[in-house]
Amino acid sequence: HDQVITTPFCGIDRWFDNHYGFTTWSVDGYLDRILNKLNTYNKQKYRIYQSTYEHSSPDGKANLDKYGKKTVYIFFVFEPSGQAIQMMGDFPNTNFGLNVPNWSAQWCYKPCPYGMYDGIVNQQHVYIDTENYDPINDDYNDKKNRYKYGRIQERELHLFGIGSSGQEHHEKYLLGTITAMICGLTMCGLYYAYKKYKKKRYIQSLLDRGDKEQDADDTSPLISTSWTN
C-alpha cells in the first residue's frame, strides 16, 4: 500500500479487497474525526471514493434515503500490518476541494484523476514462494499449476519404498509393510467377527424353531383327569 498509494485519490492494489468494514451513518462526523487524526499523524495511507445516489445499490439508496444524503463515501484505511478497513458514510465537515473519484463495485481499474500517477511496487519487496518453485521451467510444481499449464510431471510412487533409495527406501518399505499388515489384520478380524455373529444368529434361530415345534406337539394336560377315587 505504501508504494502504490500516492494520494488519497490515487493508487489501488488487489489487497484493498482483503478488508473488514462497517458503516458510520448513525455517528455524524465520525469519518471527519478519523480523517483529521490520519492527517495529523501522517503515518497511515488511506483512499477515498464516492458513490452518488444514481450509482448506488438498492441497499445503498435505502441508506441514503434514510439519512437524507445524496452521496456515500467509501473510506479505506490501512493499519500497520496491511489489513484494510473499509468505512462507509459521510464527511459533512470536510471540503476536499476536488471531486472525489467514483467507486467501482467491480474493482475496475481507472487512471488517477488530475494528472496524478499510481506508485510503482519495488520488485525486491515482492514476496515469492520458492518452496515449490522450479527455476528450470520457471513454474511452481504444485498440482494446480501443472494441470493449468499442461505439464503434468511423472509422479513417483513412494509406497513400500518405490521411487526412493538408501535409508529412505528401507524406512518407507518398512512403513508400507507395517501399514499393509495392520490393514490386513483389521480386515480379517472384522470378517471373523461378522462370521461368528452370523453363525450365532443361525444357531439361535434353530433353537427358537425347535422350541416352537415342541410346544406345538405337547398337548397333554399338566394334571391327569383319569384318576378316580
Short mmCIF file of C-alpha atoms in Angstrom, two decimals:
data_model
loop_
_atom_site.label_atom_id
_atom_site.label_comp_id
_atom_site.label_asym_id
_atom_site.label_seq_id
_atom_site.Cartn_x
_atom_site.Cartn_y
_atom_site.Cartn_z
CA HIS A 1 0.00 0.00 0.00
CA ASP A 2 2.78 2.43 0.89
CA GLN A 3 4.32 2.20 -2.57
CA VAL A 4 1.13 2.07 -4.67
CA ILE A 5 -0.98 4.75 -2.96
CA THR A 6 0.40 8.19 -3.81
CA THR A 7 -2.55 10.38 -2.75
CA PRO A 8 -5.97 9.82 -1.12
CA PHE A 9 -7.39 9.82 -4.66
CA CYS A 10 -4.77 7.72 -6.45
CA GLY A 11 -3.42 4.19 -6.19
CA ILE A 12 -5.06 0.80 -5.85
CA ASP A 13 -3.91 -2.77 -5.38
CA ARG A 14 -5.68 -6.10 -5.08
CA TRP A 15 -5.24 -6.24 -1.30
CA PHE A 16 -7.84 -3.49 -0.87
CA ASP A 17 -10.48 -6.19 -1.04
CA ASN A 18 -8.90 -8.09 1.87
CA HIS A 19 -10.75 -5.99 4.43
CA TYR A 20 -13.39 -5.82 7.09
CA GLY A 21 -15.86 -2.96 7.11
CA PHE A 22 -18.64 -1.09 8.82
CA THR A 23 -20.96 1.87 8.24
CA THR A 24 -20.91 5.12 10.20
CA TRP A 25 -24.26 6.68 9.29
CA SER A 26 -25.50 6.71 12.88
CA VAL A 27 -22.50 8.78 14.11
CA ASP A 28 -22.44 12.04 12.17
CA GLY A 29 -18.91 13.39 11.63
CA TYR A 30 -17.21 10.10 12.57
CA LEU A 31 -15.27 9.90 9.31
CA ASP A 32 -14.21 13.54 9.65
CA ARG A 33 -12.59 12.82 13.01
CA ILE A 34 -10.73 9.78 11.63
CA LEU A 35 -9.51 11.77 8.62
CA ASN A 36 -8.25 14.58 10.85
CA LYS A 37 -6.31 12.11 13.02
CA LEU A 38 -4.75 10.47 9.96
CA ASN A 39 -3.65 13.84 8.57
CA THR A 40 -2.29 14.92 11.95
CA TYR A 41 -0.05 11.89 12.45
CA ASN A 42 0.59 11.36 8.72
CA LYS A 43 1.67 7.71 9.13
CA GLN A 44 -1.11 5.60 7.61
CA LYS A 45 -2.11 5.52 3.94
CA TYR A 46 -5.79 5.84 3.04
CA ARG A 47 -8.02 6.06 -0.02
CA ILE A 48 -11.33 7.82 -0.52
CA TYR A 49 -14.05 7.08 -3.09
CA GLN A 50 -17.60 8.27 -3.55
CA SER A 51 -20.74 6.73 -4.95
CA THR A 52 -23.60 9.02 -5.91
CA TYR A 53 -27.23 8.11 -5.41
CA GLU A 54 -27.65 7.20 -9.10
CA HIS A 55 -24.78 4.70 -8.97
CA SER A 56 -25.58 3.18 -5.59
CA SER A 57 -27.02 -0.27 -4.99
CA PRO A 58 -30.62 -0.69 -3.78
CA ASP A 59 -29.37 -1.10 -0.20
CA GLY A 60 -27.13 1.92 -0.63
CA LYS A 61 -30.02 4.02 -1.89
CA ALA A 62 -32.13 2.91 1.06
CA ASN A 63 -29.43 4.15 3.46
CA LEU A 64 -29.09 7.45 1.60
CA ASP A 65 -32.86 7.96 1.74
CA LYS A 66 -32.95 7.07 5.43
CA TYR A 67 -30.28 9.62 6.42
CA GLY A 68 -31.13 12.25 3.82
CA LYS A 69 -27.82 12.01 1.94
CA LYS A 70 -27.02 12.21 -1.77
CA THR A 71 -23.59 10.59 -1.72
CA VAL A 72 -21.92 7.78 0.17
CA TYR A 73 -18.16 7.88 0.73
CA ILE A 74 -16.08 4.73 0.80
CA PHE A 75 -13.10 5.29 3.07
CA PHE A 76 -10.21 2.79 3.13
CA VAL A 77 -7.66 2.94 5.92
CA PHE A 78 -4.70 0.56 6.17
CA GLU A 79 -3.42 -0.42 9.57
CA PRO A 80 0.31 -1.17 10.09
CA SER A 81 0.04 -4.88 9.21
CA GLY A 82 -1.52 -4.03 5.84
CA GLN A 83 -5.07 -5.10 6.75
CA ALA A 84 -7.63 -2.85 5.09
CA ILE A 85 -10.54 -1.28 6.96
CA GLN A 86 -13.46 -0.12 4.84
CA MET A 87 -15.78 2.51 6.30
CA MET A 88 -18.85 3.89 4.60
CA GLY A 89 -20.63 7.10 5.49
CA ASP A 90 -20.31 10.86 5.00
CA PHE A 91 -17.82 13.69 5.50
CA PRO A 92 -20.16 16.53 6.48
CA ASN A 93 -17.37 18.77 7.79
CA THR A 94 -14.67 18.15 5.17
CA ASN A 95 -14.14 20.04 1.93
CA PHE A 96 -11.86 18.03 -0.31
CA GLY A 97 -11.51 20.82 -2.86
CA LEU A 98 -11.57 18.29 -5.70
CA ASN A 99 -14.13 15.83 -6.93
CA VAL A 100 -13.60 12.52 -5.19
CA PRO A 101 -13.11 9.59 -7.64
CA ASN A 102 -16.15 7.41 -8.24
CA TRP A 103 -16.27 3.98 -6.65
CA SER A 104 -16.37 0.83 -8.80
CA ALA A 105 -18.01 -2.14 -7.08
CA GLN A 106 -16.31 -4.44 -9.62
CA TRP A 107 -12.86 -3.13 -8.63
CA CYS A 108 -12.24 -1.97 -12.20
CA TYR A 109 -9.02 -0.03 -12.59
CA LYS A 110 -9.35 3.63 -13.56
CA PRO A 111 -6.48 6.06 -14.20
CA CYS A 112 -5.83 8.51 -11.43
CA PRO A 113 -7.52 11.94 -11.86
CA TYR A 114 -5.97 15.40 -12.02
CA GLY A 115 -2.68 14.24 -13.52
CA MET A 116 -1.85 12.00 -10.56
CA TYR A 117 0.08 8.77 -11.04
CA ASP A 118 -0.01 5.40 -9.29
CA GLY A 119 3.01 4.34 -7.34
CA ILE A 120 5.25 1.52 -8.56
CA VAL A 121 5.96 -1.55 -6.47
CA ASN A 122 9.59 -2.27 -5.72
CA GLN A 123 10.18 -5.73 -7.18
CA GLN A 124 12.62 -6.53 -4.40
CA HIS A 125 9.72 -6.27 -1.96
CA VAL A 126 7.50 -8.74 -3.83
CA TYR A 127 7.09 -11.98 -1.92
CA ILE A 128 7.76 -15.15 -3.92
CA ASP A 129 7.00 -18.59 -2.55
CA THR A 130 10.12 -20.52 -3.53
CA GLU A 131 9.25 -23.75 -1.74
CA ASN A 132 7.78 -25.41 -4.85
CA TYR A 133 9.37 -23.17 -7.45
CA ASP A 134 11.04 -24.86 -10.42
CA PRO A 135 13.69 -22.46 -11.79
CA ILE A 136 14.29 -24.63 -14.87
CA ASN A 137 10.71 -24.39 -16.16
CA ASP A 138 10.02 -21.10 -14.36
CA ASP A 139 6.95 -22.64 -12.76
CA TYR A 140 5.61 -23.94 -9.49
CA ASN A 141 5.45 -27.73 -9.16
CA ASP A 142 2.18 -27.76 -7.32
CA LYS A 143 -0.69 -29.81 -8.73
CA LYS A 144 -2.81 -26.82 -9.73
CA ASN A 145 -0.19 -25.20 -11.94
CA ARG A 146 0.93 -28.48 -13.50
CA TYR A 147 -2.62 -29.07 -14.72
CA LYS A 148 -3.04 -25.40 -15.66
CA TYR A 149 -0.01 -25.32 -17.93
CA GLY A 150 -0.40 -28.86 -19.24
CA ARG A 151 2.87 -30.09 -17.77
CA ILE A 152 1.76 -32.99 -15.65
CA GLN A 153 5.02 -34.42 -14.46
CA GLU A 154 5.51 -38.09 -13.76
CA ARG A 155 4.65 -38.77 -10.13
CA GLU A 156 6.73 -41.18 -8.10
CA LEU A 157 5.05 -43.84 -6.03
CA HIS A 158 6.77 -43.88 -2.66
CA LEU A 159 4.70 -46.65 -1.10
CA PHE A 160 6.87 -49.60 0.02
CA GLY A 161 9.98 -47.63 -0.91
CA ILE A 162 9.35 -47.45 -4.66
CA GLY A 163 10.96 -44.34 -6.10
CA SER A 164 13.42 -43.90 -3.22
CA SER A 165 16.80 -45.28 -2.31
CA GLY A 166 19.17 -45.85 0.59
CA GLN A 167 17.97 -45.37 4.14
CA GLU A 168 14.84 -43.62 2.91
CA HIS A 169 13.99 -46.71 0.83
CA HIS A 170 14.24 -49.04 3.84
CA GLU A 171 12.23 -46.74 6.10
CA LYS A 172 9.42 -46.38 3.58
CA TYR A 173 9.46 -50.10 2.80
CA LEU A 174 9.12 -50.92 6.49
CA LEU A 175 6.39 -48.34 7.00
CA GLY A 176 4.45 -49.64 3.99
CA THR A 177 4.77 -53.25 5.15
CA ILE A 178 3.58 -52.47 8.67
CA THR A 179 0.67 -50.45 7.32
CA ALA A 180 -0.38 -53.28 5.00
CA MET A 181 -0.17 -55.84 7.82
CA ILE A 182 -2.29 -53.71 10.15
CA CYS A 183 -4.90 -53.19 7.44
CA GLY A 184 -4.95 -56.92 6.63
CA LEU A 185 -5.29 -57.99 10.27
CA THR A 186 -8.04 -55.45 10.81
CA MET A 187 -10.00 -56.74 7.83
CA CYS A 188 -9.52 -60.36 8.94
CA GLY A 189 -10.70 -59.52 12.45
CA LEU A 190 -13.79 -57.77 11.16
CA TYR A 191 -14.57 -60.69 8.84
CA TYR A 192 -14.11 -63.23 11.66
CA ALA A 193 -16.39 -61.21 13.97
CA TYR A 194 -19.01 -60.97 11.25
CA LYS A 195 -18.95 -64.74 10.54
CA LYS A 196 -19.12 -65.54 14.25
CA TYR A 197 -22.04 -63.21 14.75
CA LYS A 198 -23.84 -64.66 11.74
CA LYS A 199 -23.26 -68.25 12.96
CA LYS A 200 -24.56 -67.37 16.42
CA ARG A 201 -27.70 -65.89 14.93
CA TYR A 202 -28.22 -69.03 12.83
CA ILE A 203 -27.86 -71.39 15.82
CA GLN A 204 -30.21 -69.24 17.89
CA SER A 205 -32.82 -69.33 15.13
CA LEU A 206 -32.62 -73.15 15.04
CA LEU A 207 -33.10 -73.36 18.81
CA ASP A 208 -36.05 -70.99 18.70
CA ARG A 209 -37.64 -73.03 15.92
CA GLY A 210 -37.18 -76.28 17.87
CA ASP A 211 -38.80 -74.80 20.98
CA LYS A 212 -41.80 -73.67 18.96
CA GLU A 213 -42.26 -77.14 17.39
CA GLN A 214 -42.00 -78.85 20.80
CA ASP A 215 -44.61 -76.56 22.28
CA ALA A 216 -46.97 -77.29 19.41
CA ASP A 217 -46.67 -81.14 19.82
CA ASP A 218 -47.02 -81.23 23.62
CA THR A 219 -50.82 -81.15 24.09
CA SER A 220 -51.08 -83.40 27.23
CA PRO A 221 -52.66 -81.72 30.29
CA LEU A 222 -50.45 -80.80 33.18
CA ILE A 223 -52.88 -82.59 35.63
CA SER A 224 -54.27 -86.02 34.80
CA THR A 225 -58.08 -86.24 34.76
CA SER A 226 -58.19 -90.05 34.56
CA TRP A 227 -57.76 -90.64 38.28
CA THR A 228 -60.77 -91.80 40.17
CA ASN A 229 -61.40 -92.05 43.91
#
